[in-house]
XYZ file of C-alpha atoms in Angstrom:
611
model
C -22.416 3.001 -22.252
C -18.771 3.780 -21.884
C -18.959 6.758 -24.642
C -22.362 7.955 -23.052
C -19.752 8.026 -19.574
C -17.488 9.706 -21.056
C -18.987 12.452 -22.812
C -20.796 13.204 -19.944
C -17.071 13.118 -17.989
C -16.083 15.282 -20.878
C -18.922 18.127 -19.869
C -18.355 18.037 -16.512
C -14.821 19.390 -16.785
C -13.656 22.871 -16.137
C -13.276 23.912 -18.990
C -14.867 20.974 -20.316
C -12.804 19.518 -22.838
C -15.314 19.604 -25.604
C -15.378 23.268 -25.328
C -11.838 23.522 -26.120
C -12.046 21.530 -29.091
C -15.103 23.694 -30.073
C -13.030 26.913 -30.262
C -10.357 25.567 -32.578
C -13.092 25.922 -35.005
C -13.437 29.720 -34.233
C -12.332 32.158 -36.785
C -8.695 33.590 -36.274
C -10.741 36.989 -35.490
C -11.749 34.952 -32.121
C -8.638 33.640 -31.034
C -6.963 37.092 -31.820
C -9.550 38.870 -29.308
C -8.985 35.900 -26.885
C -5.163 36.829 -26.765
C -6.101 40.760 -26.486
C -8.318 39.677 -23.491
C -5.448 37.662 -21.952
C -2.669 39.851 -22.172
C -5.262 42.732 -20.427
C -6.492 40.626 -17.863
C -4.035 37.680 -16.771
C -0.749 39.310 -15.971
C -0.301 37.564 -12.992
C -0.393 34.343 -15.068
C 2.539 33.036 -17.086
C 1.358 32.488 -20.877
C 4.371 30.404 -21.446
C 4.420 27.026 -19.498
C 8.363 26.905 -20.597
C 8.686 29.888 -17.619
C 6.577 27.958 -15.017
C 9.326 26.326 -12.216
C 10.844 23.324 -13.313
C 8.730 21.343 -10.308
C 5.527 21.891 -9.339
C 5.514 19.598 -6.649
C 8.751 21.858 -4.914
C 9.070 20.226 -1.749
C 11.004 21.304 1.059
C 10.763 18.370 3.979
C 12.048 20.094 6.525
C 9.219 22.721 6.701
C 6.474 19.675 7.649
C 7.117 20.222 11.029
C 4.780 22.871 11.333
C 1.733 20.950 9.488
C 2.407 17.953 12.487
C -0.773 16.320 13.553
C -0.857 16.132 17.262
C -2.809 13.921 19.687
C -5.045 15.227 22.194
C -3.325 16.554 25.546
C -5.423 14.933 28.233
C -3.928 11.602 29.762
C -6.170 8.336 30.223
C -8.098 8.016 33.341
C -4.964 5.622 34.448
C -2.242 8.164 33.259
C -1.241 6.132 30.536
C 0.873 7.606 28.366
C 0.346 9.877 25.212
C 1.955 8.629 21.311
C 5.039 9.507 20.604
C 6.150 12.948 19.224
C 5.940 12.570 15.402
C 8.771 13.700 13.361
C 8.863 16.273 10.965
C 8.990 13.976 8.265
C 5.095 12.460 9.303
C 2.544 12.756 6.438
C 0.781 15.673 6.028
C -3.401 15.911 7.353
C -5.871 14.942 4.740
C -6.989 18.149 4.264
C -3.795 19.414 3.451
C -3.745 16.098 0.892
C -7.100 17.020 -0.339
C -6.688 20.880 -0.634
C -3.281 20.599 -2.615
C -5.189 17.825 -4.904
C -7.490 20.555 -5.320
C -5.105 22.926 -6.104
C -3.784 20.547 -8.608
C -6.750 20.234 -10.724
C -7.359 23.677 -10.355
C -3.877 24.562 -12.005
C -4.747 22.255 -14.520
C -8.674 23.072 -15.051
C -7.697 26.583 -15.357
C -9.394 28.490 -17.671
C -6.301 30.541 -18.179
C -5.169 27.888 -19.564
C -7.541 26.987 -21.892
C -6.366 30.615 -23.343
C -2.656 29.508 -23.500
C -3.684 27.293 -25.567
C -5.327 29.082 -28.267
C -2.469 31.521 -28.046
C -0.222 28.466 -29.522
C -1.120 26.856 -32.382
C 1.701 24.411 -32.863
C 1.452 22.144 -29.972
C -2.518 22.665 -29.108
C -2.876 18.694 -29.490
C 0.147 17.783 -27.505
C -0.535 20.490 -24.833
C -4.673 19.656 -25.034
C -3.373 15.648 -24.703
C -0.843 16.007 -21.872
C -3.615 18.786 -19.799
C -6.611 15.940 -20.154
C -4.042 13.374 -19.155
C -2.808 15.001 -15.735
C -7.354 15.569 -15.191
C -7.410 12.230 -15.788
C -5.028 10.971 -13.613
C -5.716 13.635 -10.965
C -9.114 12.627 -11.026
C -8.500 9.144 -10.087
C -6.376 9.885 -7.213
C -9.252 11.714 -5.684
C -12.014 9.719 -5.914
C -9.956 6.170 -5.451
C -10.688 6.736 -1.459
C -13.948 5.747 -2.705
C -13.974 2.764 -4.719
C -15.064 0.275 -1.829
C -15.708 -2.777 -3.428
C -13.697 -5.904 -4.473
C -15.049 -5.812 -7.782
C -16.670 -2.301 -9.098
C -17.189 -0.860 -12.648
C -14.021 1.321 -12.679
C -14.243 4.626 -12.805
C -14.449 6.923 -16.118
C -11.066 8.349 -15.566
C -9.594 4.784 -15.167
C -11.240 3.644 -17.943
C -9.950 6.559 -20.312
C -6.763 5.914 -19.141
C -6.492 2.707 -19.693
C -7.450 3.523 -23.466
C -5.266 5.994 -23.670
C -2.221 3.621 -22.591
C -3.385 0.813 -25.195
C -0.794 3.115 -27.274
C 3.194 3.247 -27.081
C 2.980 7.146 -26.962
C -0.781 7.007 -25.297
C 1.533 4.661 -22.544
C 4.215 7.038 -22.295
C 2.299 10.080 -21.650
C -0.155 8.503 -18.729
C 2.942 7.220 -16.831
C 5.049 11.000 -17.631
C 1.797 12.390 -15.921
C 1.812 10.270 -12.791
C 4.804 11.475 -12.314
C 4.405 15.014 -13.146
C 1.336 15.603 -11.100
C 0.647 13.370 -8.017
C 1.760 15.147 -5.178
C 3.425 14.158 -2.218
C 1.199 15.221 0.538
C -1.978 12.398 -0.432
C -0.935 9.360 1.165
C -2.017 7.078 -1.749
C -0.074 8.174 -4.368
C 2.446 5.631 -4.630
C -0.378 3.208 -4.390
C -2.431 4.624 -7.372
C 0.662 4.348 -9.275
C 0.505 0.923 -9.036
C -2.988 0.647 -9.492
C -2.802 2.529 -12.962
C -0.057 0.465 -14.253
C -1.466 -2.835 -12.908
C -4.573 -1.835 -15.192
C -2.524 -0.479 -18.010
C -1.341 -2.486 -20.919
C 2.496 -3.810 -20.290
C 4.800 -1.607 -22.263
C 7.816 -3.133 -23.813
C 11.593 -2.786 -23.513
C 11.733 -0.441 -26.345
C 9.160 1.942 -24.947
C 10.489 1.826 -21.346
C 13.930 2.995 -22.661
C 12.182 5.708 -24.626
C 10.390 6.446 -20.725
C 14.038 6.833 -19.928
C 14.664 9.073 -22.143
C 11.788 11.327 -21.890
C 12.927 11.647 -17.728
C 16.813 12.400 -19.121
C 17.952 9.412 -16.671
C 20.060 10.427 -15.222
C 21.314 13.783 -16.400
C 20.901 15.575 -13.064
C 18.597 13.646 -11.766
C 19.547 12.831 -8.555
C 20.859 17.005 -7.327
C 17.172 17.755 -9.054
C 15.002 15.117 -6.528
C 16.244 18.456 -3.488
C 13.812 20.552 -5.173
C 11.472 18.273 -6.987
C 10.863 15.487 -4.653
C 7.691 14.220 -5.712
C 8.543 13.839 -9.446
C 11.300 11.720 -7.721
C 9.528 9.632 -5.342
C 6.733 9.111 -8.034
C 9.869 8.256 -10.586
C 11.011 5.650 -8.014
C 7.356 3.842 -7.550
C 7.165 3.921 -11.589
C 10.822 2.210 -11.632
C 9.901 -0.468 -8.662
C 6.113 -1.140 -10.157
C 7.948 -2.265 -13.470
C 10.723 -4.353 -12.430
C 8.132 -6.079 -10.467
C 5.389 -6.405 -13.598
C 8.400 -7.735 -15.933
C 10.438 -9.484 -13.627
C 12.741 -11.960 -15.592
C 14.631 -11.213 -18.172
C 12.822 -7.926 -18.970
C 13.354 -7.128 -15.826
C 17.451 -7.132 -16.448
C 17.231 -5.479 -19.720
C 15.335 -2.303 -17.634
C 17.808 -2.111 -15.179
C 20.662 0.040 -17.034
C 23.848 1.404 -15.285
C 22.337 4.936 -15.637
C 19.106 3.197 -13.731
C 21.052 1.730 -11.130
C 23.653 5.016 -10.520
C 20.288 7.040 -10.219
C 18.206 4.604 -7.450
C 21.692 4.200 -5.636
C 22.452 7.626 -5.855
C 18.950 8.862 -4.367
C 19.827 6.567 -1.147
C 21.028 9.456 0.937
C 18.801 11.493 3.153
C 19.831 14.858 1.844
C 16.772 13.906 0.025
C 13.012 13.758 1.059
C 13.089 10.260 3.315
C 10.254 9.517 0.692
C 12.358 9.935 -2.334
C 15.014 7.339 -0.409
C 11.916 4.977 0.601
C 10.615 4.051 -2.864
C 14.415 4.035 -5.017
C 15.130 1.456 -1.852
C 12.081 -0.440 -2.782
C 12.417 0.381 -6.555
C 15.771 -1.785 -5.638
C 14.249 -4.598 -3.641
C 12.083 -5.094 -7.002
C 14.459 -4.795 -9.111
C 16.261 -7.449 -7.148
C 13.428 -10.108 -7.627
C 15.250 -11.033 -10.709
C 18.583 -13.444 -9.869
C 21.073 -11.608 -12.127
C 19.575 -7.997 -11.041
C 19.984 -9.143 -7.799
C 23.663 -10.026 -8.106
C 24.316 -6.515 -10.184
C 22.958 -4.766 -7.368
C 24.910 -6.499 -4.601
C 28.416 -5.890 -6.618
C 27.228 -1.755 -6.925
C 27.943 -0.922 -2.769
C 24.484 -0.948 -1.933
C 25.593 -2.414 1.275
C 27.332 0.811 2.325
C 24.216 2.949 1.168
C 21.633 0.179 3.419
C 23.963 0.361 6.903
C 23.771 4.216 7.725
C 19.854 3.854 7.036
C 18.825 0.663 9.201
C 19.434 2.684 12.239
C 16.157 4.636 11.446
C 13.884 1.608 11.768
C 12.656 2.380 15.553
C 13.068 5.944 14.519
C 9.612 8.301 16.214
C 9.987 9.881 12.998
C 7.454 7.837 11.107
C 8.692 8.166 7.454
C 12.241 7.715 8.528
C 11.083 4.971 10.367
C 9.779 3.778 6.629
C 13.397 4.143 5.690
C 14.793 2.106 8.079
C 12.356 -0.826 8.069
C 13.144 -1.484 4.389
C 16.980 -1.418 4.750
C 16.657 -3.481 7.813
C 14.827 -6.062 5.477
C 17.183 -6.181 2.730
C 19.999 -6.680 4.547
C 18.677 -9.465 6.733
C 16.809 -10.842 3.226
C 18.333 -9.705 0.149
C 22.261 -7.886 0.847
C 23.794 -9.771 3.579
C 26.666 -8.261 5.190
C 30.051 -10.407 6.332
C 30.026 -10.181 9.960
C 26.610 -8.649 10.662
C 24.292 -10.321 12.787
C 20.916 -10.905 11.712
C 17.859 -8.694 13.554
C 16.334 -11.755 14.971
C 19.577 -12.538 17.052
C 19.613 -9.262 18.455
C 15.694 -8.685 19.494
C 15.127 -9.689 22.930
C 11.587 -11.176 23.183
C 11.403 -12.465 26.820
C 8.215 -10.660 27.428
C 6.911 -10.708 24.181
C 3.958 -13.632 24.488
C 2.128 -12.719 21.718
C 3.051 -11.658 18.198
C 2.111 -11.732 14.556
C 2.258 -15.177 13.127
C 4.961 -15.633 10.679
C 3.235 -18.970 9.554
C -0.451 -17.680 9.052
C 0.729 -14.967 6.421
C 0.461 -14.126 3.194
C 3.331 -14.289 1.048
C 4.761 -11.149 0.509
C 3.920 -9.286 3.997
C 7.286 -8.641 5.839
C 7.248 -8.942 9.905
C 9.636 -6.973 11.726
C 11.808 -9.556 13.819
C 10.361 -8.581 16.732
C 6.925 -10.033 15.574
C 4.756 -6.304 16.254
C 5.327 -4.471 13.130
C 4.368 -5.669 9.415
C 4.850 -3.877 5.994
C 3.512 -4.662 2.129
C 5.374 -3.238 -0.859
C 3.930 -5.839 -3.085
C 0.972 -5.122 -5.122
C -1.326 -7.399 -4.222
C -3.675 -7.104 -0.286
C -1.544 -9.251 2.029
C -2.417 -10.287 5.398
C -2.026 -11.789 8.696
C -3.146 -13.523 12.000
C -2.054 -12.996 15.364
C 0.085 -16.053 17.207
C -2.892 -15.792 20.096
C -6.622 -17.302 19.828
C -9.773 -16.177 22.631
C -13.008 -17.822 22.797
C -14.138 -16.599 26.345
C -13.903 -12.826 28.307
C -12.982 -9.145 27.369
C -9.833 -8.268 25.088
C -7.950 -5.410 24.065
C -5.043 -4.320 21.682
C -4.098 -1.229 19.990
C -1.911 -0.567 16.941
C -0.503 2.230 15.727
C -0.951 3.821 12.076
C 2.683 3.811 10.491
C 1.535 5.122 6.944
C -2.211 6.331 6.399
C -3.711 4.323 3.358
C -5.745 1.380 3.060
C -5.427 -1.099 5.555
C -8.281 -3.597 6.937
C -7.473 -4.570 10.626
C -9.986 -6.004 13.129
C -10.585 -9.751 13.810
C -10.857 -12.991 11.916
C -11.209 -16.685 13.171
C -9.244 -19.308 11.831
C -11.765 -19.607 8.676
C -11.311 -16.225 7.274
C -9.786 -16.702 3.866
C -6.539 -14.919 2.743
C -6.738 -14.258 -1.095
C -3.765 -11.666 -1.326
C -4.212 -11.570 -5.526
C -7.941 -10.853 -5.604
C -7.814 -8.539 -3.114
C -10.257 -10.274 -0.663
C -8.415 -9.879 3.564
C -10.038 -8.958 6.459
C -13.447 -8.304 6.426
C -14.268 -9.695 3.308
C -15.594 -12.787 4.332
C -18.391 -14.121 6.884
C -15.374 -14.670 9.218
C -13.749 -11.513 10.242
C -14.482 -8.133 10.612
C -12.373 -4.700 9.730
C -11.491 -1.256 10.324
C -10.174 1.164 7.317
C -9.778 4.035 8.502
C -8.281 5.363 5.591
C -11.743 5.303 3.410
C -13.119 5.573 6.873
C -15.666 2.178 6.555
C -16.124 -0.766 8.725
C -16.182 -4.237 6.265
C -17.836 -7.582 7.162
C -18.779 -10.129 4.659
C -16.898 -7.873 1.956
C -19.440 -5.312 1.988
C -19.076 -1.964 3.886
C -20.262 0.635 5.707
C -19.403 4.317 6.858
C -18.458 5.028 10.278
C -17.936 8.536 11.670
C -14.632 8.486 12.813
C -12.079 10.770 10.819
C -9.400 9.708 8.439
C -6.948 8.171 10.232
C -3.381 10.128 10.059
C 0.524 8.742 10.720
C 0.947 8.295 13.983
C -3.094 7.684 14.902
C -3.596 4.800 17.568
C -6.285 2.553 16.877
C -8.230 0.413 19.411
C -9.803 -2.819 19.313
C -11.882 -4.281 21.971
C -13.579 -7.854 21.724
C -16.469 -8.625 24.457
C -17.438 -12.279 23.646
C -20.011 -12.360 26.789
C -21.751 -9.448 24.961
C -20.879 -10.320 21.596
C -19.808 -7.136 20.619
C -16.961 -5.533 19.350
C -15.938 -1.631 19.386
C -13.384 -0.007 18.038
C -12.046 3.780 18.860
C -9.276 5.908 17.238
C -6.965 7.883 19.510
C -9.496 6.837 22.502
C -13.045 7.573 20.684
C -14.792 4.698 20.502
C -17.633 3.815 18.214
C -20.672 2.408 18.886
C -21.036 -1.595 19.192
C -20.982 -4.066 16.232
C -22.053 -7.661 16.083
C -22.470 -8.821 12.751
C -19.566 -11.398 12.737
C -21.447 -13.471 15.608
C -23.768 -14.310 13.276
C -21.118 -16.763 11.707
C -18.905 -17.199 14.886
C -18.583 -16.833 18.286
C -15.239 -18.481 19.350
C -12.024 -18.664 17.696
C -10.865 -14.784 17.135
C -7.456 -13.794 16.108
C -6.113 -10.237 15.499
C -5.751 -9.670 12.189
C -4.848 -7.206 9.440
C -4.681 -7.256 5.946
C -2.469 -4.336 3.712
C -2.295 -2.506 0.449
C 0.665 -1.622 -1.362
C 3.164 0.507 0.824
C 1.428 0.066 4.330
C 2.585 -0.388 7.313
C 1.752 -0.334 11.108
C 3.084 -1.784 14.324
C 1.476 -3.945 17.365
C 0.900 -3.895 20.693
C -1.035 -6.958 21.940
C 0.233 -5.765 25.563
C 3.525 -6.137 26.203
C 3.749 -2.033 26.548
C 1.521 0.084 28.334
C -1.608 1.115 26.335
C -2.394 4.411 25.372
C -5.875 4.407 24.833
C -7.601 1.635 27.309
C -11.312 1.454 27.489
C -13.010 1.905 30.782
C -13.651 -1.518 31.447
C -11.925 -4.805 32.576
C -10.096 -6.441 29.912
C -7.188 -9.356 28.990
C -4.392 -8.776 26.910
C -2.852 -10.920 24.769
C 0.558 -10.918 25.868
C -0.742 -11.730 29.214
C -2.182 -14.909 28.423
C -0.375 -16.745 25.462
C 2.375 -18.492 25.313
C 5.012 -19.017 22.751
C 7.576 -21.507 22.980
C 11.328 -20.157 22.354
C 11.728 -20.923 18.389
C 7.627 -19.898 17.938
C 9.115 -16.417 18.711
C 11.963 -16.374 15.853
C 10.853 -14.735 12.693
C 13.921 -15.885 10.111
C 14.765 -14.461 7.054
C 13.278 -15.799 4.046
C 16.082 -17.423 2.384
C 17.246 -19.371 6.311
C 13.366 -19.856 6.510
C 13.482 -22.086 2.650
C 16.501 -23.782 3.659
C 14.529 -25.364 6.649
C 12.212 -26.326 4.075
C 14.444 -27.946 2.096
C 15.926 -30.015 5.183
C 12.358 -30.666 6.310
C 11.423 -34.590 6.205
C 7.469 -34.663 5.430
C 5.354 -37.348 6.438
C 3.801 -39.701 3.545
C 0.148 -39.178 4.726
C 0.595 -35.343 5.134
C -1.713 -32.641 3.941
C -0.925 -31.532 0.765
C -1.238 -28.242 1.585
C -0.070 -27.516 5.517
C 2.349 -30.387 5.622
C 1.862 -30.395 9.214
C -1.282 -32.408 9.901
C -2.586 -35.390 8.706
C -4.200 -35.858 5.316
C -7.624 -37.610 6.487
C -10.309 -35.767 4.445
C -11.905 -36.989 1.385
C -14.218 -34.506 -0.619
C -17.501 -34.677 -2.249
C -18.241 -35.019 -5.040
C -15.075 -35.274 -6.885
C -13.584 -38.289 -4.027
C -10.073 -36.123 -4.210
C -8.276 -36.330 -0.810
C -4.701 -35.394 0.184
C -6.249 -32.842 2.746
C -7.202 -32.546 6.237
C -9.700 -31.449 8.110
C -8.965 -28.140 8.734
C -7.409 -26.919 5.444
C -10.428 -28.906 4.108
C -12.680 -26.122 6.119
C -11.100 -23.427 4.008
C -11.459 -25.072 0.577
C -14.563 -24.020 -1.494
C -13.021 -26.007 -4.371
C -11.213 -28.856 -4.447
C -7.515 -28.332 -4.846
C -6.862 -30.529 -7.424
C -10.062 -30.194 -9.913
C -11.412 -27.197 -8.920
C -14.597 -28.376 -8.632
C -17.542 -27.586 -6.230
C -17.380 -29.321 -2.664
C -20.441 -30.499 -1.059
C -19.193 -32.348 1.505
C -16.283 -32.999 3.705
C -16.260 -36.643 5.090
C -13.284 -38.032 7.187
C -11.017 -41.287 6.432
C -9.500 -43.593 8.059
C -7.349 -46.114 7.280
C -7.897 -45.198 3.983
C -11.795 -45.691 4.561
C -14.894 -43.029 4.647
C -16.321 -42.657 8.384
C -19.938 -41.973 8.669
């Protein structure tokens, strides 16, 4: 079936593929009249690729200003106000995205091209190899916005690539082409690179230095990233998806002084803010490993991290990227002698209502101020909101920070975080979600268009809950959608706000404590106005203060195995393994110790099964 797949992929192509291969077989009579016709025809087209400019992805950020995405200019019916001004470094529309992907298969589709290539005989398989590769590749960036399921047949490109990779040299020339050709402009570049390399084979040590060598790390590297930022940025992802793939003692071997000069060296914002973003997280992966960790912290990476944490409340959306990650690392990973942590500085007096730091998924990071949440890790993280309704109206609103895939909506205590097979919000019988990004609404895992438009950096998103109607709606930038009311099949109490992010997402909060920009037309709670949250509920520590609490923790004998706050008073059926309560119990499908099927939940006590 696969071959059938691909030769029809093959056929579909422009030129297709097969063609090309078909005319080596042409007489040198052929090829000599497809030169004449060239040379008459194609002057505007450079016949050597060794002419073409070094980058095609030449990317000047301080020109984006002009392709700014703006919100509408009418205020609210109560004169609320409008977003904030976006920088000029805010992603580009999607149709700009989509119309330079275009362009991008178009430069490599041409059919000009197809006659550069019989024009050179001596490198027609590498040229015909590394051409197919960047279709490949170009063609799974645009259609990824439409894979919607958890578990689909991959797509045809995918699956070529992934045989192309089973190679050392078939390796090296998919990941040279991620980098070569995935623009900046599409949002979910970045995240495709870690999709391909996820699915790829792992390479070794030997072939990642030869990767090394193929880039010339780091002859120049750094003073080349001003005119070809997105080879840069997508050089950066490569680095930071590795080091976290092989982290260990792989891991150290990868990260070479000529590595670590060129990540620290593209820290400075003479560079695209995206180029800075992913060599800081390329850093933060690197760092995973102890002894990279310590290497890193002796090279100054403190004095690179300071200048940039000021960004993090930045309007500027990317530079607010920027600053969100330094923040991070030096409250997490490079602590500085005499700095205060974030969470000493935040004031949250009125803040009644925040993102839970203890109903997460691991590798989310919260802002200390409780609002704003970020993944970098490849797997879909999530989290709850600190605030539960079961009765009235409710509104909140967040705003869009980076425009690929996130889920956000609502989920009750039951919905089921399962960060490494992708299943968050929506996916279950539980919650319900908003992606605005492959513009579909998700319940149950399954999905559904809606009609909104893609939503863009900087895009406010709305979330009303009627739970006297049984409804929810949902509007972006003030348009609201028509009702849903599939999750009250399953549940009517019990709803948190929730979210759940792919790799290099990010968006921030407001459950009230500001003013709204968007509120409906109708009577509605906030959160912020309702909860409460004791003093230390509202401190969000750094990870390493957060496992030394841990550590000094005394549990009780009868705990729960797997909260360690309640008691352990559930026994399960069939198997008769305990060690849980009640409510963890709930969330178990199999037991945690064998794995097998649970029929029934009974509870003990005393050490004896109640009726």
């Amino acid at each position: 079936m696969i071959v059938t797949v691909w030769a029809s992929y093959l056929l579909l192509q422009d030129p297709p593929p097969l063609f090309v291969y078909a005319a080596r077989a042409f007489n040198s009579g052929l090829v000599c009249l497809a030169r004449g016709i060239y040379h008459m025809g194609s002057s505007c087209f450079s016949k050597d690729r060794s002419r073409q400019p070094p980058c095609r992805h030449h990317q000047n950020h301080h020109g984006n200003h002009r392709q700014r995405h703006h919100h509408q200019q009418q205020h609210g019916q109560h004169g609320q106000p409008h977003p904030p001004p976006r920088g000029h470094h805010v992603t580009v529309m999607h149709q700009s995205a989509q119309q330079s992907l275009e362009r991008q298969l178009r430069n490599v589709r041409h059919p000009n091209l197809f006659l550069t290539r019989l024009s050179s005989s001596d490198n027609d398989d590498d040229d015909d190899d590394n051409t197919n590769t960047d279709i490949l590749v170009l063609d799974t960036l645009s259609i990824i916005r439409r894979l919607v399921d958890n578990d689909p047949e991959p797509p045809s490109s995918m699956l070529r690539l992934h045989d192309i990779a089973e190679s050392e040299s078939g390796w090296l020339r998919v990941v040279l082409s991620m980098i070569r050709v995935i623009p900046m402009e599409d949002g979910l570049g970045p995240a495709v690179i870690t999709l391909l390399i996820d699915e790829c084979p792992l390479p070794t040590v030997e072939t990642i230095h030869r990767l090394y060598g193929a880039l010339g790390i780091p002859k120049g590297l750094p003073q080349e990233a001003l005119a070809c930022a997105a080879k840069h940025r997508n050089i950066a992802t490569v680095l930071g998806c590795l080091a976290e793939k092989l982290a260990g003692p792989k891991s150290i071997t990868m990260l070479t002084g000529d590595v670590l000069q060129y990540l620290l060296s593209s820290l400075n914002l003479k560079f695209s803010p995206q180029v800075v973003l992913f060599s800081l997280i390329a850093l933060e992966k690197f760092s995973q490993t102890s002894e990279n960790k310590i290497t890193i912290s002796n090279s100054g990476i403190r004095e690179h991290l300071l200048p940039l944490e000021k960004y993090a409340n930045s309007e500027d959306l990317m530079l607010r990227q920027v600053g969100f990650c330094a923040q991070w690392c030096l409250d997490n990973l490079f602590l500085v002698e005499g700095r205060p942590y974030t969470h000493e500085l935040v004031s949250l007096k009125d803040c009644h209502a925040m993102l839970n730091d203890r109903d997460v998924s691991e590798y989310l990071k919260i802002t200390p101020t409780g609002l704003e949440a970020r993944s970098d890790a490849s797997s879909f993280e999530s989290v709850r909101c600190t605030f539960c309704v079961d009765a009235g109206v409710w509104y909140y609103e967040v705003r869009i920070i980076t425009d690929g895939v996130m889920q956000i909506g609502w989920a009750t205590k039951n919905s089921k975080f399962l960060n490494q097979e992708g299943y968050g919000i929506g996916d279950d019988e539980f919650s319900f979600s908003y992606d605005g990004c492959r513009q579909l609404l998700w319940y149950k895992a399954k999905s559904r268009p809606h009609r909104h438009p893609m939503w863009k950096a900087g895009d406010i998103v709305g979330f009303l809950l009627d739970l006297e109607r049984q409804e929810m709606l949902i509007s972006l930038n003030g348009n609201f959608l028509p009702p849903e009311r599939d999750v009250f099949t399953s549940a009517q109490s019990g709803f948190f706000a929730a979210a759940s992010f792919m790799s290099f997402q990010q968006c921030e909060f407001n459950f009230g404590m500001k003013a709204f920009f968007y509120p409906p037309q109708v009577p509605f709670k906030t959160f912020n106005e309702y909860a409460t949250l004791a003093p230390d509920d509202k401190v969000i520590l750094p990870k390493h203060k957060k496992m030394a609490l841990l550590r000094h923790m005394s549990v009780s004998e009868n705990a729960c195995n797997l909260c360690f706050d309640r008691e352990a008073n559930v026994i399960l059926k069939p198997c008769n393994h305990s060690g849980v309560c009640m409510e963890c119990a709930i969330q178990l499908e199999q037991c945690h110790l064998c794995r097998g099927s649970i029929s029934v939940r009974a509870f003990l006590q005393d050490g004896e099964l109640q009726s």
